[in-house]
C-alpha cells in the first residue's frame, strides 16, 4: 500500500496490491536442527508461483530425490553423522531455476553410558552410602553430564570426570539404578 498526505494533513491509503515473488523455501527441517543417527528426517519445501515444477532435494552436492507434485516433500533416511547442508532447487517448465536458502542440520550419534558401580544384584545394609560410577562414550561429541537415577527419581547429576556420585544413607528396598 501507499499513503498520501496533503498539505492539510488529510491521509489517503491506496488499495492493496498483492504480489508473489517466485521461488522456493525449505519449510522443514529448521536451521540448526539436530537429529539422531538412523532418524527418518522429513524435508519439505514450499514453491511460490512456479509453473510445471520439479523439486530436487540436496544434501551438499548429493541429490536426495526429486518430487514433481505437491506436497514437495521426501524423507531422508540413513543420514550419516556430522554437519550437513540441505537445499532444494525448483526447476520450472520455462527453464527457470530457483534455489532455496540452505538449512544446516546435525546428525548426532547418541552417547552411551554404562553404570559400572555398584554391580548388578549387589546387596547393602540400610543407611549405607553407595558409590555410583558410570563410564561414557560419545563418538562424535563430548559428554555434557551424567544423571543417576533410581527408577524415575534423580539421585543427582555429575558434569565432570570421573562420573561418580554418592547415594547417601540409602533406605531399605529394591532399586533399579540407571545412569
CSV table of N, CA and C in Angstrom, one decimal:
chain,number,residue,atom,x,y,z
A,1,UNK,N,0.8,-1.2,0.0
A,1,UNK,CA,0.0,0.0,0.0
A,1,UNK,C,0.9,1.2,0.0
A,2,UNK,N,0.3,2.3,-0.3
A,2,UNK,CA,0.9,3.7,-0.3
A,2,UNK,C,0.0,4.6,0.4
A,3,UNK,N,0.5,5.5,1.2
A,3,UNK,CA,-0.3,6.5,1.9
A,3,UNK,C,0.1,7.9,1.4
A,4,UNK,N,-0.9,8.7,1.0
A,4,UNK,CA,-0.6,10.1,0.5
A,4,UNK,C,-1.2,11.0,1.6
A,5,UNK,N,-0.4,12.1,1.9
A,5,UNK,CA,-0.8,13.1,2.8
A,5,UNK,C,-0.8,14.5,2.1
A,6,UNK,N,-1.9,15.2,2.2
A,6,UNK,CA,-1.9,16.5,1.6
A,6,UNK,C,-1.4,17.6,2.6
A,7,UNK,N,-1.4,18.9,2.1
A,7,UNK,CA,-0.9,20.0,2.9
A,7,UNK,C,-1.8,20.3,4.1
A,8,UNK,N,-3.0,19.8,4.1
A,8,UNK,CA,-3.9,20.0,5.2
A,8,UNK,C,-3.9,18.8,6.2
A,9,UNK,N,-3.1,17.8,5.9
A,9,UNK,CA,-2.9,16.7,6.8
A,9,UNK,C,-3.8,15.6,6.6
A,10,UNK,N,-4.6,15.6,5.5
A,10,UNK,CA,-5.5,14.5,5.2
A,10,UNK,C,-4.7,13.4,4.6
A,11,UNK,N,-5.1,12.2,5.0
A,11,UNK,CA,-4.4,11.0,4.5
A,11,UNK,C,-5.3,10.2,3.6
A,12,UNK,N,-4.7,9.5,2.6
A,12,UNK,CA,-5.4,8.6,1.8
A,12,UNK,C,-4.5,7.4,1.5
A,13,UNK,N,-5.1,6.2,1.8
A,13,UNK,CA,-4.4,4.9,1.6
A,13,UNK,C,-4.8,4.3,0.3
A,14,UNK,N,-3.9,3.8,-0.5
A,14,UNK,CA,-4.2,3.1,-1.8
A,14,UNK,C,-4.8,1.8,-1.5
A,15,UNK,N,-5.3,1.2,-2.5
A,15,UNK,CA,-5.8,-0.2,-2.5
A,15,UNK,C,-4.6,-1.1,-2.3
A,16,UNK,N,-4.8,-2.2,-1.8
A,16,UNK,CA,-3.8,-3.3,-1.6
A,16,UNK,C,-3.4,-3.9,-2.9
A,17,UNK,N,-2.2,-4.0,-3.2
A,17,UNK,CA,-1.7,-4.7,-4.4
A,17,UNK,C,-1.0,-5.9,-3.9
A,18,UNK,N,-1.5,-7.1,-4.3
A,18,UNK,CA,-0.8,-8.3,-3.9
A,18,UNK,C,0.2,-8.7,-4.9
A,19,UNK,N,1.3,-9.2,-4.5
A,19,UNK,CA,2.4,-9.7,-5.4
A,19,UNK,C,2.9,-11.0,-4.9
A,20,UNK,N,3.5,-11.8,-5.7
A,20,UNK,CA,4.2,-13.0,-5.4
A,20,UNK,C,5.6,-13.0,-5.9
A,21,UNK,N,6.5,-13.3,-5.1
A,21,UNK,CA,7.9,-13.4,-5.5
A,21,UNK,C,8.2,-14.9,-5.7
A,22,UNK,N,8.4,-15.2,-7.0
A,22,UNK,CA,8.7,-16.6,-7.3
A,22,UNK,C,9.8,-17.2,-6.6
A,23,UNK,N,9.7,-18.5,-6.2
A,23,UNK,CA,10.9,-19.1,-5.5
A,23,UNK,C,10.5,-20.3,-4.8
A,24,UNK,N,11.5,-20.7,-3.9
A,24,UNK,CA,11.3,-21.9,-3.2
A,24,UNK,C,12.0,-21.7,-1.8
A,25,UNK,N,11.3,-22.3,-0.8
A,25,UNK,CA,12.0,-22.3,0.6
A,25,UNK,C,11.8,-23.6,1.2
A,26,UNK,N,12.8,-24.0,2.0
A,26,UNK,CA,12.7,-25.2,2.8
A,26,UNK,C,11.9,-24.9,4.1
A,27,UNK,N,10.8,-25.6,4.3
A,27,UNK,CA,9.9,-25.3,5.4
A,27,UNK,C,10.3,-26.2,6.6
A,28,UNK,N,10.9,-27.4,6.3
A,28,UNK,CA,11.5,-28.2,7.4
A,28,UNK,C,12.5,-29.1,6.8
A,29,UNK,N,13.5,-29.5,7.5
A,29,UNK,CA,13.7,-29.1,9.0
A,29,UNK,C,14.1,-27.7,9.1
A,30,UNK,N,14.1,-27.2,10.4
A,30,UNK,CA,14.5,-25.9,10.7
A,30,UNK,C,16.0,-25.8,10.7
A,31,UNK,N,16.6,-24.6,10.5
A,31,UNK,CA,18.0,-24.4,10.5
A,31,UNK,C,18.6,-24.8,11.9
A,32,UNK,N,19.7,-25.5,11.9
A,32,UNK,CA,20.4,-25.9,13.0
A,32,UNK,C,19.7,-27.0,13.8
A,33,UNK,N,18.8,-27.7,13.2
A,33,UNK,CA,18.1,-28.8,13.9
A,33,UNK,C,19.1,-30.0,14.1
A,34,UNK,N,18.9,-30.8,15.1
A,34,UNK,CA,19.8,-31.9,15.5
A,34,UNK,C,18.9,-33.1,15.5
A,35,UNK,N,19.4,-34.2,14.8
A,35,UNK,CA,18.7,-35.5,14.7
A,35,UNK,C,19.6,-36.6,15.1
A,36,UNK,N,19.1,-37.6,15.7
A,36,UNK,CA,19.9,-38.8,16.0
A,36,UNK,C,20.2,-39.6,14.7
A,37,UNK,N,21.3,-40.3,14.7
A,37,UNK,CA,21.6,-41.2,13.6
A,37,UNK,C,20.5,-42.2,13.4
A,38,UNK,N,20.3,-42.6,12.2
A,38,UNK,CA,19.2,-43.5,11.8
A,38,UNK,C,17.8,-42.9,11.9
A,39,UNK,N,17.7,-41.6,12.1
A,39,UNK,CA,16.4,-41.0,12.1
A,39,UNK,C,15.9,-40.8,10.6
A,40,UNK,N,14.6,-40.9,10.5
A,40,UNK,CA,14.0,-40.6,9.2
A,40,UNK,C,13.6,-39.1,9.3
A,41,UNK,N,14.3,-38.3,8.4
A,41,UNK,CA,14.2,-36.9,8.5
A,41,UNK,C,13.3,-36.4,7.4
A,42,UNK,N,12.1,-35.8,7.7
A,42,UNK,CA,11.2,-35.2,6.7
A,42,UNK,C,11.8,-33.9,6.2
A,43,UNK,N,11.9,-33.7,4.9
A,43,UNK,CA,12.3,-32.5,4.2
A,43,UNK,C,11.2,-32.0,3.4
A,44,UNK,N,10.8,-30.7,3.7
A,44,UNK,CA,9.6,-30.2,3.0
A,44,UNK,C,10.0,-28.8,2.4
A,45,UNK,N,9.4,-28.6,1.2
A,45,UNK,CA,9.7,-27.3,0.5
A,45,UNK,C,8.3,-26.7,0.1
A,46,UNK,N,8.3,-25.3,0.1
A,46,UNK,CA,7.2,-24.6,-0.4
A,46,UNK,C,7.6,-23.9,-1.7
A,47,UNK,N,6.8,-24.0,-2.7
A,47,UNK,CA,7.2,-23.3,-4.0
A,47,UNK,C,6.1,-22.2,-4.3
A,48,UNK,N,6.6,-21.1,-4.7
A,48,UNK,CA,5.8,-19.9,-4.9
A,48,UNK,C,5.7,-19.5,-6.4
A,49,UNK,N,4.6,-19.7,-7.0
A,49,UNK,CA,4.3,-19.2,-8.4
A,49,UNK,C,5.3,-19.7,-9.4
A,50,UNK,N,5.6,-20.9,-9.4
A,50,UNK,CA,6.5,-21.5,-10.4
A,50,UNK,C,5.7,-22.6,-11.1
A,51,UNK,N,5.7,-22.5,-12.4
A,51,UNK,CA,4.8,-23.4,-13.2
A,51,UNK,C,5.6,-24.7,-13.6
A,52,UNK,N,4.8,-25.8,-13.6
A,52,UNK,CA,5.4,-27.1,-14.0
A,52,UNK,C,6.6,-27.5,-13.3
A,53,UNK,N,6.5,-27.5,-12.0
A,53,UNK,CA,7.6,-27.6,-11.1
A,53,UNK,C,8.2,-29.0,-10.9
A,54,UNK,N,9.5,-29.1,-10.8
A,54,UNK,CA,10.2,-30.3,-10.4
A,54,UNK,C,11.1,-29.8,-9.3
A,55,UNK,N,11.0,-30.4,-8.1
A,55,UNK,CA,11.8,-30.0,-7.0
A,55,UNK,C,12.8,-31.1,-6.7
A,56,UNK,N,14.1,-30.7,-6.6
A,56,UNK,CA,15.2,-31.6,-6.3
A,56,UNK,C,15.7,-31.2,-4.9
A,57,UNK,N,15.9,-32.2,-4.0
A,57,UNK,CA,16.4,-32.0,-2.7
A,57,UNK,C,17.8,-32.5,-2.6
A,58,UNK,N,18.7,-31.7,-2.0
A,58,UNK,CA,20.1,-31.9,-1.9
A,58,UNK,C,20.6,-32.0,-0.5
A,59,UNK,N,21.6,-32.8,-0.3
A,59,UNK,CA,22.4,-32.8,0.9
A,59,UNK,C,23.8,-32.5,0.4
A,60,UNK,N,24.3,-31.3,0.6
A,60,UNK,CA,25.5,-30.9,0.0
A,60,UNK,C,25.3,-30.9,-1.5
A,61,UNK,N,26.2,-31.6,-2.2
A,61,UNK,CA,26.0,-31.7,-3.7
A,61,UNK,C,25.3,-33.0,-4.1
A,62,UNK,N,25.0,-33.9,-3.1
A,62,UNK,CA,24.3,-35.1,-3.4
A,62,UNK,C,22.8,-35.0,-3.5
A,63,UNK,N,22.2,-35.4,-4.6
A,63,UNK,CA,20.8,-35.3,-4.7
A,63,UNK,C,20.1,-36.4,-3.9
A,64,UNK,N,19.2,-36.0,-3.0
A,64,UNK,CA,18.5,-37.0,-2.2
A,64,UNK,C,17.2,-37.5,-2.9
A,65,UNK,N,16.7,-36.7,-3.8
A,65,UNK,CA,15.5,-37.1,-4.5
A,65,UNK,C,14.8,-36.0,-5.3
A,66,UNK,N,13.9,-36.4,-6.1
A,66,UNK,CA,13.1,-35.4,-7.0
A,66,UNK,C,11.7,-35.6,-6.8
A,67,UNK,N,10.9,-34.5,-6.6
A,67,UNK,CA,9.5,-34.6,-6.4
A,67,UNK,C,8.8,-33.7,-7.5
A,68,UNK,N,7.8,-34.2,-8.2
A,68,UNK,CA,7.2,-33.5,-9.2
A,68,UNK,C,5.8,-33.0,-8.9
A,69,UNK,N,5.2,-33.4,-7.8
A,69,UNK,CA,3.9,-33.0,-7.4
A,69,UNK,C,3.8,-32.5,-6.0
A,70,UNK,N,3.0,-31.5,-5.7
A,70,UNK,CA,2.9,-31.1,-4.3
A,70,UNK,C,2.2,-32.2,-3.5
A,71,UNK,N,2.4,-32.4,-2.2
A,71,UNK,CA,3.4,-31.5,-1.4
A,71,UNK,C,4.8,-31.9,-1.8
A,72,UNK,N,5.7,-30.9,-1.8
A,72,UNK,CA,7.0,-31.2,-2.2
A,72,UNK,C,7.8,-31.6,-0.9
A,73,UNK,N,7.8,-32.9,-0.7
A,73,UNK,CA,8.5,-33.4,0.5
A,73,UNK,C,9.1,-34.8,0.2
A,74,UNK,N,10.1,-35.2,1.0
A,74,UNK,CA,10.6,-36.5,1.0
A,74,UNK,C,11.2,-36.8,2.3
A,75,UNK,N,11.5,-38.1,2.5
A,75,UNK,CA,12.1,-38.5,3.8
A,75,UNK,C,13.5,-38.9,3.5
A,76,UNK,N,14.5,-38.3,4.3
A,76,UNK,CA,15.9,-38.6,4.2
A,76,UNK,C,16.2,-39.7,5.2
A,77,UNK,N,16.6,-40.8,4.7
A,77,UNK,CA,16.9,-42.0,5.6
A,77,UNK,C,18.4,-42.2,5.6
A,78,UNK,N,18.9,-42.9,6.6
A,78,UNK,CA,20.3,-43.3,6.7
A,78,UNK,C,21.3,-42.1,6.6
A,79,UNK,N,21.0,-41.0,7.2
A,79,UNK,CA,21.9,-39.8,7.2
A,79,UNK,C,23.1,-40.1,8.0
A,80,UNK,N,24.3,-39.8,7.5
A,80,UNK,CA,25.5,-40.1,8.3
A,80,UNK,C,25.7,-39.0,9.3
A,81,UNK,N,26.5,-39.3,10.3
A,81,UNK,CA,26.8,-38.4,11.4
A,81,UNK,C,27.6,-37.2,10.9
A,82,UNK,N,27.3,-36.1,11.6
A,82,UNK,CA,28.1,-34.9,11.3
A,82,UNK,C,27.1,-33.7,10.8
A,83,UNK,N,27.8,-32.6,10.4
A,83,UNK,CA,27.1,-31.5,9.9
A,83,UNK,C,26.7,-31.6,8.5
A,84,UNK,N,25.5,-31.2,8.1
A,84,UNK,CA,25.0,-31.4,6.8
A,84,UNK,C,24.3,-30.1,6.3
A,85,UNK,N,24.4,-29.8,5.0
A,85,UNK,CA,23.8,-28.7,4.4
A,85,UNK,C,22.7,-29.2,3.5
A,86,UNK,N,21.5,-28.7,3.7
A,86,UNK,CA,20.3,-29.1,2.9
A,86,UNK,C,19.9,-27.9,2.0
A,87,UNK,N,19.4,-28.2,0.8
A,87,UNK,CA,18.8,-27.2,0.0
A,87,UNK,C,17.9,-27.8,-1.0
A,88,UNK,N,17.0,-27.0,-1.6
A,88,UNK,CA,16.1,-27.5,-2.6
A,88,UNK,C,16.2,-26.6,-3.8
A,89,UNK,N,16.0,-27.2,-5.0
A,89,UNK,CA,16.1,-26.5,-6.3
A,89,UNK,C,14.8,-26.8,-7.0
A,90,UNK,N,14.1,-25.7,-7.4
A,90,UNK,CA,12.9,-25.8,-8.2
A,90,UNK,C,13.2,-25.5,-9.7
A,91,UNK,N,12.8,-26.4,-10.5
A,91,UNK,CA,13.0,-26.2,-12.0
A,91,UNK,C,11.6,-26.1,-12.6
A,92,UNK,N,11.4,-25.0,-13.3
A,92,UNK,CA,10.0,-24.8,-13.8
A,92,UNK,C,10.0,-25.1,-15.3
A,93,UNK,N,8.8,-25.2,-15.9
A,93,UNK,CA,8.5,-25.6,-17.3
A,93,UNK,C,9.2,-24.6,-18.2
A,94,UNK,N,9.5,-23.4,-17.8
A,94,UNK,CA,10.1,-22.4,-18.7
A,94,UNK,C,11.6,-22.4,-18.6
A,95,UNK,N,12.2,-23.3,-17.9
A,95,UNK,CA,13.6,-23.4,-17.8
A,95,UNK,C,14.2,-22.5,-16.7
A,96,UNK,N,13.4,-21.9,-15.9
A,96,UNK,CA,13.9,-21.1,-14.8
A,96,UNK,C,14.3,-22.0,-13.6
A,97,UNK,N,15.3,-21.6,-12.9
A,97,UNK,CA,15.8,-22.4,-11.8
A,97,UNK,C,15.7,-21.5,-10.5
A,98,UNK,N,15.2,-22.0,-9.4
A,98,UNK,CA,15.1,-21.3,-8.2
A,98,UNK,C,15.7,-22.2,-7.1
A,99,UNK,N,16.6,-21.6,-6.3
A,99,UNK,CA,17.3,-22.3,-5.3
A,99,UNK,C,17.0,-21.8,-3.9
A,100,UNK,N,16.6,-22.6,-3.0
A,100,UNK,CA,16.3,-22.2,-1.6
A,100,UNK,C,17.5,-21.8,-0.9
A,101,UNK,N,17.3,-21.1,0.2
A,101,UNK,CA,18.4,-20.9,1.1
A,101,UNK,C,18.8,-22.2,1.8
A,102,UNK,N,20.1,-22.3,2.2
A,102,UNK,CA,20.5,-23.6,2.8
A,102,UNK,C,20.0,-23.7,4.3
A,103,UNK,N,19.8,-24.9,4.7
A,103,UNK,CA,19.4,-25.3,6.1
A,103,UNK,C,20.5,-26.2,6.6
A,104,UNK,N,21.1,-25.8,7.7
A,104,UNK,CA,22.1,-26.6,8.4
A,104,UNK,C,21.5,-27.6,9.3
A,105,UNK,N,21.8,-28.9,9.3
A,105,UNK,CA,21.4,-29.9,10.2
A,105,UNK,C,22.5,-30.7,10.7
A,106,UNK,N,22.4,-31.2,11.9
A,106,UNK,CA,23.4,-32.0,12.5
A,106,UNK,C,22.8,-33.4,12.8
A,107,UNK,N,23.5,-34.4,12.3
A,107,UNK,CA,23.2,-35.8,12.6
A,107,UNK,C,24.1,-36.2,13.7
A,108,UNK,N,23.6,-36.5,14.9
A,108,UNK,CA,24.4,-36.8,16.1
A,108,UNK,C,24.2,-38.2,16.6
A,109,UNK,N,25.3,-39.0,16.6
A,109,UNK,CA,25.2,-40.3,17.2
A,109,UNK,C,25.0,-40.2,18.7
A,110,UNK,N,24.1,-40.9,19.3
A,110,UNK,CA,23.8,-40.7,20.7
A,110,UNK,C,25.0,-41.2,21.5
A,111,UNK,N,25.3,-40.7,22.7
A,111,UNK,CA,26.3,-41.2,23.6
A,111,UNK,C,25.9,-42.5,24.2
A,112,UNK,N,26.8,-43.2,24.8
A,112,UNK,CA,26.5,-44.4,25.5
A,112,UNK,C,27.0,-44.2,27.0
A,113,UNK,N,26.3,-44.9,27.9
A,113,UNK,CA,26.6,-44.8,29.3
A,113,UNK,C,26.4,-46.2,29.9
A,114,UNK,N,27.3,-46.6,30.8
A,114,UNK,CA,27.2,-47.9,31.5
A,114,UNK,C,27.5,-47.6,33.0
A,115,UNK,N,26.6,-48.1,33.8
A,115,UNK,CA,26.7,-48.0,35.2
A,115,UNK,C,27.7,-49.1,35.6
A,116,UNK,N,28.8,-48.8,36.1
A,116,UNK,CA,29.9,-49.8,36.5
A,116,UNK,C,29.9,-50.1,38.0
A,117,UNK,N,29.4,-49.2,38.8
A,117,UNK,CA,29.3,-49.5,40.2
A,117,UNK,C,28.1,-48.9,40.8
A,118,UNK,N,27.3,-49.6,41.5
A,118,UNK,CA,27.5,-50.9,42.0
A,118,UNK,C,27.3,-52.0,40.9
A,119,UNK,N,27.7,-53.2,41.1
A,119,UNK,CA,27.5,-54.3,40.2
A,119,UNK,C,26.0,-54.7,40.3
A,120,UNK,N,25.5,-55.4,39.3
A,120,UNK,CA,24.1,-55.9,39.3
A,120,UNK,C,23.9,-56.8,40.5
A,121,UNK,N,22.8,-56.7,41.1
A,121,UNK,CA,22.3,-57.6,42.2
A,121,UNK,C,23.2,-57.4,43.5
A,122,UNK,N,23.9,-56.3,43.6
A,122,UNK,CA,24.7,-56.0,44.8
A,122,UNK,C,23.7,-55.8,46.0
A,123,UNK,N,24.2,-56.2,47.2
A,123,UNK,CA,23.4,-56.0,48.5
A,123,UNK,C,24.1,-55.1,49.4
A,124,UNK,N,23.3,-54.2,50.1
A,124,UNK,CA,23.8,-53.3,51.0
A,124,UNK,C,23.0,-53.2,52.3
A,125,UNK,N,23.6,-52.8,53.4
A,125,UNK,CA,22.8,-52.6,54.6
A,125,UNK,C,22.1,-51.3,54.5
A,126,UNK,N,20.9,-51.2,55.2
A,126,UNK,CA,20.2,-49.9,55.2
A,126,UNK,C,21.1,-48.8,55.7
A,127,UNK,N,20.9,-47.6,55.1
A,127,UNK,CA,21.7,-46.4,55.6
A,127,UNK,C,23.1,-46.4,55.0
A,128,UNK,N,23.5,-47.3,54.1
A,128,UNK,CA,24.8,-47.3,53.5
A,128,UNK,C,24.9,-46.2,52.5
A,129,UNK,N,26.1,-45.6,52.5
A,129,UNK,CA,26.5,-44.7,51.4
A,129,UNK,C,27.0,-45.5,50.2
A,130,UNK,N,26.3,-45.4,49.1
A,130,UNK,CA,26.6,-46.3,47.9
A,130,UNK,C,27.3,-45.4,46.9
A,131,UNK,N,28.5,-45.8,46.5
A,131,UNK,CA,29.2,-45.1,45.4
A,131,UNK,C,28.7,-45.6,44.0
A,132,UNK,N,28.2,-44.6,43.3
A,132,UNK,CA,27.7,-44.9,41.9
A,132,UNK,C,28.8,-44.4,41.0
A,133,UNK,N,29.1,-45.2,39.9
A,133,UNK,CA,30.1,-44.8,38.9
A,133,UNK,C,29.6,-45.2,37.5
A,134,UNK,N,29.8,-44.3,36.6
A,134,UNK,CA,29.4,-44.6,35.2
A,134,UNK,C,30.6,-44.3,34.3
A,135,UNK,N,30.6,-45.0,33.2
A,135,UNK,CA,31.6,-44.7,32.1
A,135,UNK,C,30.8,-44.4,30.9
A,136,UNK,N,31.3,-43.4,30.1
A,136,UNK,CA,30.5,-42.9,28.9
A,136,UNK,C,31.4,-42.9,27.7
A,137,UNK,N,30.8,-42.9,26.5
A,137,UNK,CA,31.5,-42.6,25.3
A,137,UNK,C,30.6,-41.8,24.4
A,138,UNK,N,31.2,-41.0,23.5
A,138,UNK,CA,30.4,-40.2,22.6
A,138,UNK,C,31.3,-40.1,21.3
A,139,UNK,N,30.9,-40.8,20.3
A,139,UNK,CA,31.8,-41.0,19.1
A,139,UNK,C,31.9,-39.7,18.3
A,140,UNK,N,31.0,-38.8,18.4
A,140,UNK,CA,31.0,-37.6,17.6
A,140,UNK,C,30.8,-36.3,18.4
A,141,UNK,N,31.1,-36.3,19.7
A,141,UNK,CA,31.0,-35.2,20.5
A,141,UNK,C,31.6,-35.4,21.9
A,142,UNK,N,31.1,-34.6,22.9
A,142,UNK,CA,31.6,-34.8,24.2
A,142,UNK,C,30.4,-35.0,25.1
A,143,UNK,N,30.6,-35.5,26.3
A,143,UNK,CA,29.6,-35.7,27.3
A,143,UNK,C,29.4,-34.4,28.1
A,144,UNK,N,28.2,-33.9,28.2
A,144,UNK,CA,28.0,-32.7,29.0
A,144,UNK,C,27.7,-33.0,30.4
A,145,UNK,N,27.0,-34.1,30.7
A,145,UNK,CA,26.6,-34.5,32.0
A,145,UNK,C,26.1,-35.9,32.1
A,146,UNK,N,26.2,-36.5,33.3
A,146,UNK,CA,25.6,-37.9,33.5
A,146,UNK,C,24.7,-37.7,34.7
A,147,UNK,N,23.5,-38.2,34.5
A,147,UNK,CA,22.5,-38.1,35.6
A,147,UNK,C,22.2,-39.6,36.1
A,148,UNK,N,22.2,-39.7,37.4
A,148,UNK,CA,22.0,-41.0,38.0
A,148,UNK,C,20.6,-41.1,38.5
A,149,UNK,N,19.9,-42.3,38.4
A,149,UNK,CA,18.5,-42.4,38.7
A,149,UNK,C,18.3,-43.7,39.6
A,150,UNK,N,17.3,-43.7,40.4
A,150,UNK,CA,16.7,-44.9,41.0
A,150,UNK,C,15.3,-44.9,40.5
A,151,UNK,N,15.0,-45.8,39.5
A,151,UNK,CA,13.7,-45.7,38.9
A,151,UNK,C,13.6,-44.4,38.1
A,152,UNK,N,12.6,-43.6,38.3
A,152,UNK,CA,12.5,-42.3,37.6
A,152,UNK,C,12.9,-41.1,38.5
A,153,UNK,N,13.4,-41.4,39.7
A,153,UNK,CA,13.9,-40.3,40.6
A,153,UNK,C,15.3,-40.1,40.4
A,154,UNK,N,15.7,-38.8,40.2
A,154,UNK,CA,17.1,-38.5,40.0
A,154,UNK,C,17.8,-38.5,41.4
A,155,UNK,N,19.0,-39.1,41.4
A,155,UNK,CA,19.8,-39.1,42.6
A,155,UNK,C,20.8,-37.9,42.5
A,156,UNK,N,21.0,-37.4,41.3
A,156,UNK,CA,22.0,-36.3,41.1
A,156,UNK,C,22.6,-36.3,39.7
A,157,UNK,N,23.3,-35.3,39.4
A,157,UNK,CA,23.9,-35.1,38.1
A,157,UNK,C,25.4,-34.7,38.3
A,158,UNK,N,26.3,-35.3,37.5
A,158,UNK,CA,27.7,-35.0,37.5
A,158,UNK,C,28.1,-34.6,36.1
A,159,UNK,N,28.9,-33.5,36.1
A,159,UNK,CA,29.2,-32.9,34.8
A,159,UNK,C,30.7,-33.0,34.5
A,160,UNK,N,31.5,-33.6,35.4
A,160,UNK,CA,32.9,-33.8,35.1
A,160,UNK,C,33.4,-35.2,35.4
A,161,UNK,N,34.4,-35.6,34.8
A,161,UNK,CA,35.0,-36.9,35.0
A,161,UNK,C,35.7,-36.9,36.4
A,162,UNK,N,35.8,-38.0,37.1
A,162,UNK,CA,35.1,-39.2,36.8
A,162,UNK,C,33.6,-39.1,37.1
A,163,UNK,N,32.7,-39.8,36.4
A,163,UNK,CA,31.3,-39.7,36.7
A,163,UNK,C,30.9,-40.5,37.9
A,164,UNK,N,31.1,-40.0,39.1
A,164,UNK,CA,30.8,-40.7,40.3
A,164,UNK,C,29.9,-39.9,41.2
A,165,UNK,N,29.0,-40.6,41.9
A,165,UNK,CA,28.1,-39.9,42.8
A,165,UNK,C,27.9,-40.8,44.0
A,166,UNK,N,27.8,-40.2,45.2
A,166,UNK,CA,27.5,-41.0,46.4
A,166,UNK,C,26.0,-40.9,46.7
A,167,UNK,N,25.3,-42.0,46.8
A,167,UNK,CA,23.9,-42.1,47.2
A,167,UNK,C,24.0,-42.3,48.7
A,168,UNK,N,23.8,-41.2,49.4
A,168,UNK,CA,23.9,-41.2,50.9
A,168,UNK,C,22.7,-41.7,51.6
A,169,UNK,N,23.0,-42.6,52.6
A,169,UNK,CA,22.0,-43.1,53.5
A,169,UNK,C,20.9,-43.7,52.8
A,170,UNK,N,21.2,-44.7,51.9
A,170,UNK,CA,20.2,-45.4,51.0
A,170,UNK,C,19.2,-46.2,51.9
A,171,UNK,N,17.9,-45.9,51.7
A,171,UNK,CA,16.9,-46.6,52.6
A,171,UNK,C,16.7,-48.1,52.1
A,172,UNK,N,16.1,-48.9,52.9
A,172,UNK,CA,15.8,-50.3,52.6
A,172,UNK,C,14.9,-50.3,51.4
A,173,UNK,N,15.0,-51.3,50.5
A,173,UNK,CA,14.2,-51.5,49.4
A,173,UNK,C,14.9,-52.1,48.2
A,174,UNK,N,14.1,-52.4,47.2
A,174,UNK,CA,14.7,-52.9,45.9
A,174,UNK,C,14.7,-51.7,44.9
A,175,UNK,N,15.8,-51.5,44.3
A,175,UNK,CA,16.0,-50.4,43.4
A,175,UNK,C,16.6,-50.8,42.1
A,176,UNK,N,16.1,-50.1,41.0
A,176,UNK,CA,16.6,-50.2,39.7
A,176,UNK,C,17.4,-49.0,39.4
A,177,UNK,N,18.8,-49.1,39.4
A,177,UNK,CA,19.6,-47.9,39.2
A,177,UNK,C,20.0,-47.8,37.8
A,178,UNK,N,20.0,-46.6,37.3
A,178,UNK,CA,20.5,-46.3,35.9
A,178,UNK,C,21.2,-45.0,35.9
A,179,UNK,N,22.0,-44.8,34.8
A,179,UNK,CA,22.7,-43.6,34.6
A,179,UNK,C,22.4,-43.2,33.1
